[in-house]
PDB file of C-alpha atoms in Angstrom:
ATOM      1  CA  UNK J  21     100.674 102.887 107.744  1.00 70.00           C
ATOM      2  CA  UNK J  22     102.126 102.143 104.328  1.00 75.00           C
ATOM      3  CA  UNK J  23     104.852 100.008 105.847  1.00 82.00           C
ATOM      4  CA  UNK J  24     102.255  97.871 107.613  1.00 83.00           C
ATOM      5  CA  UNK J  25     100.230  97.478 104.418  1.00 87.00           C
ATOM      6  CA  UNK J  26     103.351  96.473 102.506  1.00 89.00           C
ATOM      7  CA  UNK J  27     104.256  93.893 105.157  1.00 91.00           C
ATOM      8  CA  UNK J  28     100.738  92.393 105.083  1.00 91.00           C
ATOM      9  CA  UNK J  29     100.761  92.242 101.266  1.00 93.00           C
ATOM     10  CA  UNK J  30     104.095  90.389 101.263  1.00 93.00           C
ATOM     11  CA  UNK J  31     102.960  88.016 104.016  1.00 93.00           C
ATOM     12  CA  UNK J  32      99.682  87.264 102.249  1.00 92.00           C
ATOM     13  CA  UNK J  33     100.947  86.895  98.678  1.00 94.00           C
ATOM     14  CA  UNK J  34     104.652  86.162  99.041  1.00 95.00           C
ATOM     15  CA  UNK J  35     105.545  89.189  96.907  1.00 94.00           C
ATOM     16  CA  UNK J  36     106.386  92.737  97.981  1.00 93.00           C
ATOM     17  CA  UNK J  37     104.993  96.005  96.619  1.00 94.00           C
ATOM     18  CA  UNK J  38     107.879  96.452  94.168  1.00 94.00           C
ATOM     19  CA  UNK J  39     107.256  93.011  92.659  1.00 95.00           C
ATOM     20  CA  UNK J  40     103.520  93.605  92.444  1.00 96.00           C
ATOM     21  CA  UNK J  41     104.045  97.070  90.951  1.00 94.00           C
ATOM     22  CA  UNK J  42     106.258  95.634  88.218  1.00 95.00           C
ATOM     23  CA  UNK J  43     103.621  92.973  87.532  1.00 95.00           C
ATOM     24  CA  UNK J  44     100.883  95.631  87.371  1.00 95.00           C
ATOM     25  CA  UNK J  45     102.905  97.723  84.904  1.00 93.00           C
ATOM     26  CA  UNK J  46     103.629  94.681  82.734  1.00 94.00           C
ATOM     27  CA  UNK J  47     100.269  92.889  82.831  1.00 91.00           C
ATOM     28  CA  UNK J  48      97.686  95.087  84.509  1.00 83.00           C
ATOM     29  CA  UNK J  49      94.872  97.060  82.922  1.00 91.00           C
ATOM     30  CA  UNK J  50      94.968 100.806  82.325  1.00 91.00           C
ATOM     31  CA  UNK J  51      91.979 101.995  84.373  1.00 94.00           C
ATOM     32  CA  UNK J  52      91.498 101.948  88.112  1.00 94.00           C
ATOM     33  CA  UNK J  53      88.279  99.857  88.120  1.00 95.00           C
ATOM     34  CA  UNK J  54      89.836  97.313  85.763  1.00 95.00           C
ATOM     35  CA  UNK J  55      93.014  97.198  87.852  1.00 96.00           C
ATOM     36  CA  UNK J  56      91.035  96.623  91.057  1.00 95.00           C
ATOM     37  CA  UNK J  57      89.161  93.735  89.382  1.00 96.00           C
ATOM     38  CA  UNK J  58      92.439  92.326  88.025  1.00 96.00           C
ATOM     39  CA  UNK J  59      93.984  92.452  91.524  1.00 96.00           C
ATOM     40  CA  UNK J  60      90.903  90.870  93.105  1.00 96.00           C
ATOM     41  CA  UNK J  61      91.217  87.951  90.676  1.00 95.00           C
ATOM     42  CA  UNK J  62      94.688  87.461  92.149  1.00 95.00           C
ATOM     43  CA  UNK J  63      93.362  87.660  95.726  1.00 94.00           C
ATOM     44  CA  UNK J  64      94.799  91.142  96.322  1.00 95.00           C
ATOM     45  CA  UNK J  65      92.092  93.256  97.947  1.00 93.00           C
ATOM     46  CA  UNK J  66      91.703  95.860 100.676  1.00 92.00           C
ATOM     47  CA  UNK J  67      94.685  97.967 101.627  1.00 91.00           C
ATOM     48  CA  UNK J  68      97.067  95.927  99.460  1.00 93.00           C
ATOM     49  CA  UNK J  69      94.987  96.725  96.381  1.00 94.00           C
ATOM     50  CA  UNK J  70      94.732 100.364  97.477  1.00 93.00           C
ATOM     51  CA  UNK J  71      98.520 100.706  97.615  1.00 93.00           C
ATOM     52  CA  UNK J  72      99.006  99.027  94.251  1.00 95.00           C
ATOM     53  CA  UNK J  73      96.399 101.287  92.652  1.00 95.00           C
ATOM     54  CA  UNK J  74      98.217 104.299  94.103  1.00 93.00           C
ATOM     55  CA  UNK J  75     101.549 102.903  92.910  1.00 93.00           C
ATOM     56  CA  UNK J  76     100.089 102.768  89.395  1.00 94.00           C
ATOM     57  CA  UNK J  77      98.060 106.001  89.311  1.00 93.00           C
ATOM     58  CA  UNK J  78      99.760 108.153  91.955  1.00 90.00           C
ATOM     59  CA  UNK J  79      99.587 108.729  95.678  1.00 86.00           C
ATOM     60  CA  UNK J  80      97.369 111.483  97.113  1.00 81.00           C
ATOM     61  CA  UNK J  81      99.245 114.432  98.592  1.00 75.00           C
ATOM     62  CA  UNK J  82      98.287 113.573 102.161  1.00 72.00           C
ATOM     63  CA  UNK J  83     100.076 110.215 101.909  1.00 75.00           C
ATOM     64  CA  UNK J  84     103.305 111.693 100.601  1.00 76.00           C
ATOM     65  CA  UNK J  85     103.349 114.709 102.925  1.00 83.00           C
ATOM     66  CA  UNK J  86     105.578 114.704 105.990  1.00 87.00           C
ATOM     67  CA  UNK J  87     104.074 114.416 109.450  1.00 89.00           C
ATOM     68  CA  UNK J  88     105.006 118.052 110.107  1.00 92.00           C
ATOM     69  CA  UNK J  89     103.228 119.176 106.934  1.00 92.00           C
ATOM     70  CA  UNK J  90     100.086 117.238 107.895  1.00 92.00           C
ATOM     71  CA  UNK J  91      99.997 118.709 111.411  1.00 94.00           C
ATOM     72  CA  UNK J  92     100.683 122.175 110.007  1.00 94.00           C
ATOM     73  CA  UNK J  93      97.676 121.732 107.729  1.00 93.00           C
ATOM     74  CA  UNK J  94      95.455 120.598 110.603  1.00 95.00           C
ATOM     75  CA  UNK J  95      96.247 123.695 112.656  1.00 97.00           C
ATOM     76  CA  UNK J  96      96.784 126.283 109.885  1.00 96.00           C
ATOM     77  CA  UNK J  97      93.534 128.111 110.649  1.00 96.00           C
ATOM     78  CA  UNK J  98      93.707 127.526 114.419  1.00 97.00           C
ATOM     79  CA  UNK J  99      97.317 128.101 115.516  1.00 97.00           C
ATOM     80  CA  UNK J 100      96.296 128.776 119.120  1.00 97.00           C
ATOM     81  CA  UNK J 101      95.323 125.092 119.418  1.00 98.00           C
ATOM     82  CA  UNK J 102      98.663 123.666 118.280  1.00 98.00           C
ATOM     83  CA  UNK J 103     100.113 123.808 121.830  1.00 98.00           C
ATOM     84  CA  UNK J 104      97.178 121.629 122.959  1.00 98.00           C
ATOM     85  CA  UNK J 105      98.249 118.913 120.521  1.00 98.00           C
ATOM     86  CA  UNK J 106     101.831 119.220 121.738  1.00 98.00           C
ATOM     87  CA  UNK J 107     100.687 118.907 125.364  1.00 98.00           C
ATOM     88  CA  UNK J 108      98.649 115.771 124.565  1.00 98.00           C
ATOM     89  CA  UNK J 109     101.627 114.220 122.768  1.00 97.00           C
ATOM     90  CA  UNK J 110     103.850 114.976 125.765  1.00 97.00           C
ATOM     91  CA  UNK J 111     101.287 113.465 128.142  1.00 98.00           C
ATOM     92  CA  UNK J 112     100.916 110.391 125.917  1.00 97.00           C
ATOM     93  CA  UNK J 113     104.673 109.844 125.817  1.00 96.00           C
ATOM     94  CA  UNK J 114     104.771 109.981 129.618  1.00 95.00           C
ATOM     95  CA  UNK J 115     101.711 107.778 130.123  1.00 95.00           C
ATOM     96  CA  UNK J 116     102.315 105.193 127.397  1.00 95.00           C
ATOM     97  CA  UNK J 117     106.048 104.677 126.865  1.00 88.00           C
ATOM     98  CA  UNK J 118     105.668 102.574 123.687  1.00 92.00           C
ATOM     99  CA  UNK J 119     103.008 104.743 122.029  1.00 94.00           C
ATOM    100  CA  UNK J 120     103.440 105.375 118.309  1.00 94.00           C
ATOM    101  CA  UNK J 121     102.287 108.694 116.882  1.00 94.00           C
ATOM    102  CA  UNK J 122     100.751 108.421 113.417  1.00 92.00           C
ATOM    103  CA  UNK J 123      99.787 111.631 111.671  1.00 91.00           C
ATOM    104  CA  UNK J 124      96.883 111.629 109.247  1.00 89.00           C
ATOM    105  CA  UNK J 125      95.382 114.406 107.149  1.00 90.00           C
ATOM    106  CA  UNK J 126      92.719 115.363 109.698  1.00 93.00           C
ATOM    107  CA  UNK J 127      93.939 113.942 113.007  1.00 95.00           C
ATOM    108  CA  UNK J 128      96.810 112.352 114.913  1.00 96.00           C
ATOM    109  CA  UNK J 129      96.498 108.745 116.094  1.00 95.00           C
ATOM    110  CA  UNK J 130      98.120 107.401 119.235  1.00 96.00           C
ATOM    111  CA  UNK J 131      98.742 103.727 118.622  1.00 94.00           C
ATOM    112  CA  UNK J 132      99.619 101.143 121.228  1.00 92.00           C
ATOM    113  CA  UNK J 133     101.120  97.731 120.510  1.00 89.00           C
ATOM    114  CA  UNK J 134      97.798  96.292 119.301  1.00 88.00           C
ATOM    115  CA  UNK J 135      95.670  99.167 118.002  1.00 92.00           C
ATOM    116  CA  UNK J 136      94.778 102.828 118.100  1.00 94.00           C
ATOM    117  CA  UNK J 137      94.116 103.862 121.689  1.00 96.00           C
ATOM    118  CA  UNK J 138      93.423 107.565 121.163  1.00 97.00           C
ATOM    119  CA  UNK J 139      93.028 110.238 118.502  1.00 97.00           C
ATOM    120  CA  UNK J 140      93.758 113.967 118.711  1.00 97.00           C
ATOM    121  CA  UNK J 141      91.633 116.071 116.384  1.00 96.00           C
ATOM    122  CA  UNK J 142      91.216 119.819 116.030  1.00 96.00           C
ATOM    123  CA  UNK J 143      87.424 119.599 115.786  1.00 94.00           C
ATOM    124  CA  UNK J 144      86.564 123.299 115.810  1.00 95.00           C
ATOM    125  CA  UNK J 145      88.512 126.557 115.735  1.00 96.00           C
ATOM    126  CA  UNK J 146      88.408 126.645 119.537  1.00 97.00           C
ATOM    127  CA  UNK J 147      88.534 122.971 120.573  1.00 97.00           C
ATOM    128  CA  UNK J 148      90.723 119.922 120.227  1.00 97.00           C
ATOM    129  CA  UNK J 149      89.053 116.597 120.937  1.00 97.00           C
ATOM    130  CA  UNK J 150      90.976 113.757 122.500  1.00 97.00           C
ATOM    131  CA  UNK J 151      89.139 110.641 121.410  1.00 97.00           C
ATOM    132  CA  UNK J 152      89.696 107.566 123.558  1.00 97.00           C
ATOM    133  CA  UNK J 153      89.047 103.893 122.836  1.00 96.00           C
ATOM    134  CA  UNK J 154      87.404 102.930 126.134  1.00 95.00           C
ATOM    135  CA  UNK J 155      84.697 100.376 125.311  1.00 92.00           C
ATOM    136  CA  UNK J 156      83.806  99.658 128.947  1.00 92.00           C
ATOM    137  CA  UNK J 157      83.396 103.278 130.062  1.00 94.00           C
ATOM    138  CA  UNK J 158      80.242 105.365 129.884  1.00 95.00           C
ATOM    139  CA  UNK J 159      80.132 109.112 129.244  1.00 96.00           C
ATOM    140  CA  UNK J 160      80.201 111.225 132.369  1.00 96.00           C
ATOM    141  CA  UNK J 161      82.055 114.217 133.769  1.00 95.00           C
ATOM    142  CA  UNK J 162      84.585 115.301 131.169  1.00 96.00           C
ATOM    143  CA  UNK J 163      84.050 112.120 129.157  1.00 97.00           C
ATOM    144  CA  UNK J 164      81.676 112.839 126.295  1.00 96.00           C
ATOM    145  CA  UNK J 165      80.373 110.516 123.575  1.00 94.00           C
ATOM    146  CA  UNK J 166      82.702 110.383 120.573  1.00 93.00           C
ATOM    147  CA  UNK J 167      80.690 110.626 117.406  1.00 82.00           C
ATOM    148  CA  UNK J 168      83.027 111.571 114.590  1.00 79.00           C
ATOM    149  CA  UNK J 169      86.517 111.584 116.023  1.00 82.00           C
ATOM    150  CA  UNK J 170      89.327 110.347 113.784  1.00 75.00           C
ATOM    151  CA  UNK J 171      88.883 106.879 112.377  1.00 72.00           C
ATOM    152  CA  UNK J 172      85.751 105.959 114.347  1.00 82.00           C
ATOM    153  CA  UNK J 173      87.603 103.706 116.804  1.00 86.00           C
ATOM    154  CA  UNK J 174      87.084 106.078 119.728  1.00 94.00           C
ATOM    155  CA  UNK J 175      84.114 105.622 122.011  1.00 94.00           C
ATOM    156  CA  UNK J 176      84.589 108.679 124.229  1.00 97.00           C
ATOM    157  CA  UNK J 177      86.208 112.084 123.952  1.00 97.00           C
ATOM    158  CA  UNK J 178      87.522 114.855 126.153  1.00 98.00           C
ATOM    159  CA  UNK J 179      87.129 118.427 124.892  1.00 97.00           C
ATOM    160  CA  UNK J 180      90.327 120.450 125.278  1.00 98.00           C
ATOM    161  CA  UNK J 181      90.383 124.209 124.747  1.00 98.00           C
ATOM    162  CA  UNK J 182      93.791 124.996 126.220  1.00 98.00           C
ATOM    163  CA  UNK J 183      97.001 123.438 127.489  1.00 98.00           C
ATOM    164  CA  UNK J 184      95.693 123.580 131.076  1.00 98.00           C
ATOM    165  CA  UNK J 185      92.992 121.064 130.088  1.00 98.00           C
ATOM    166  CA  UNK J 186      95.713 118.453 129.495  1.00 98.00           C
ATOM    167  CA  UNK J 187      95.977 117.570 133.154  1.00 98.00           C
ATOM    168  CA  UNK J 188      96.512 114.501 135.349  1.00 97.00           C
ATOM    169  CA  UNK J 189      93.026 113.233 134.525  1.00 97.00           C
ATOM    170  CA  UNK J 190      93.838 113.251 130.803  1.00 98.00           C
ATOM    171  CA  UNK J 191      97.128 111.449 131.475  1.00 98.00           C
ATOM    172  CA  UNK J 192      95.277 108.844 133.548  1.00 97.00           C
ATOM    173  CA  UNK J 193      92.704 108.391 130.763  1.00 97.00           C
ATOM    174  CA  UNK J 194      95.505 107.808 128.250  1.00 98.00           C
ATOM    175  CA  UNK J 195      96.971 105.146 130.574  1.00 97.00           C
ATOM    176  CA  UNK J 196      93.531 103.570 130.934  1.00 97.00           C
ATOM    177  CA  UNK J 197      92.996 103.523 127.156  1.00 97.00           C
ATOM    178  CA  UNK J 198      96.379 101.893 126.708  1.00 97.00           C
ATOM    179  CA  UNK J 199      95.673  99.227 129.346  1.00 96.00           C
ATOM    180  CA  UNK J 200      92.222  98.513 127.891  1.00 95.00           C
ATOM    181  CA  UNK J 201      93.657  97.885 124.429  1.00 94.00           C
ATOM    182  CA  UNK J 202      96.630  95.647 125.139  1.00 88.00           C
TER     183      UNK J 202
END
């Protein structure tokens, strides 16, 4: 995620994060609200401004943690569900050869070439939800409405309580989500 933000900042402004960070240290204000206003005056907003504020005042732990540490934290109080995540990741790798796995503090995103296609989230102590970005599908059967899965991009979800739930239907749904978001 940070790499993408850094690339967009450089493309938009012509300067990379290191250059902007040096400029912030030399010229920028000393409080976060003042720094955000100072950056906005220079047309640096959104994620670019977020990264520069974190460069100045420190990154939160979840952004500096390793992917393994983040996943460990997600499943610390529900270790029996960790194999479900592993099974979904295996199915995703088989169904979507160019899928990128991006670990966040509370969920794991499965990202295709254009956007997030699915999210895996340990929603309760007994259930992992596989959120799917399928705008043209309606809930039905195993497909349930996705209300608060991951980053809000998912429209539907499949409730998974064990490895056996990660079956051919789930693999097909991952393929469908990938195809729908290319």
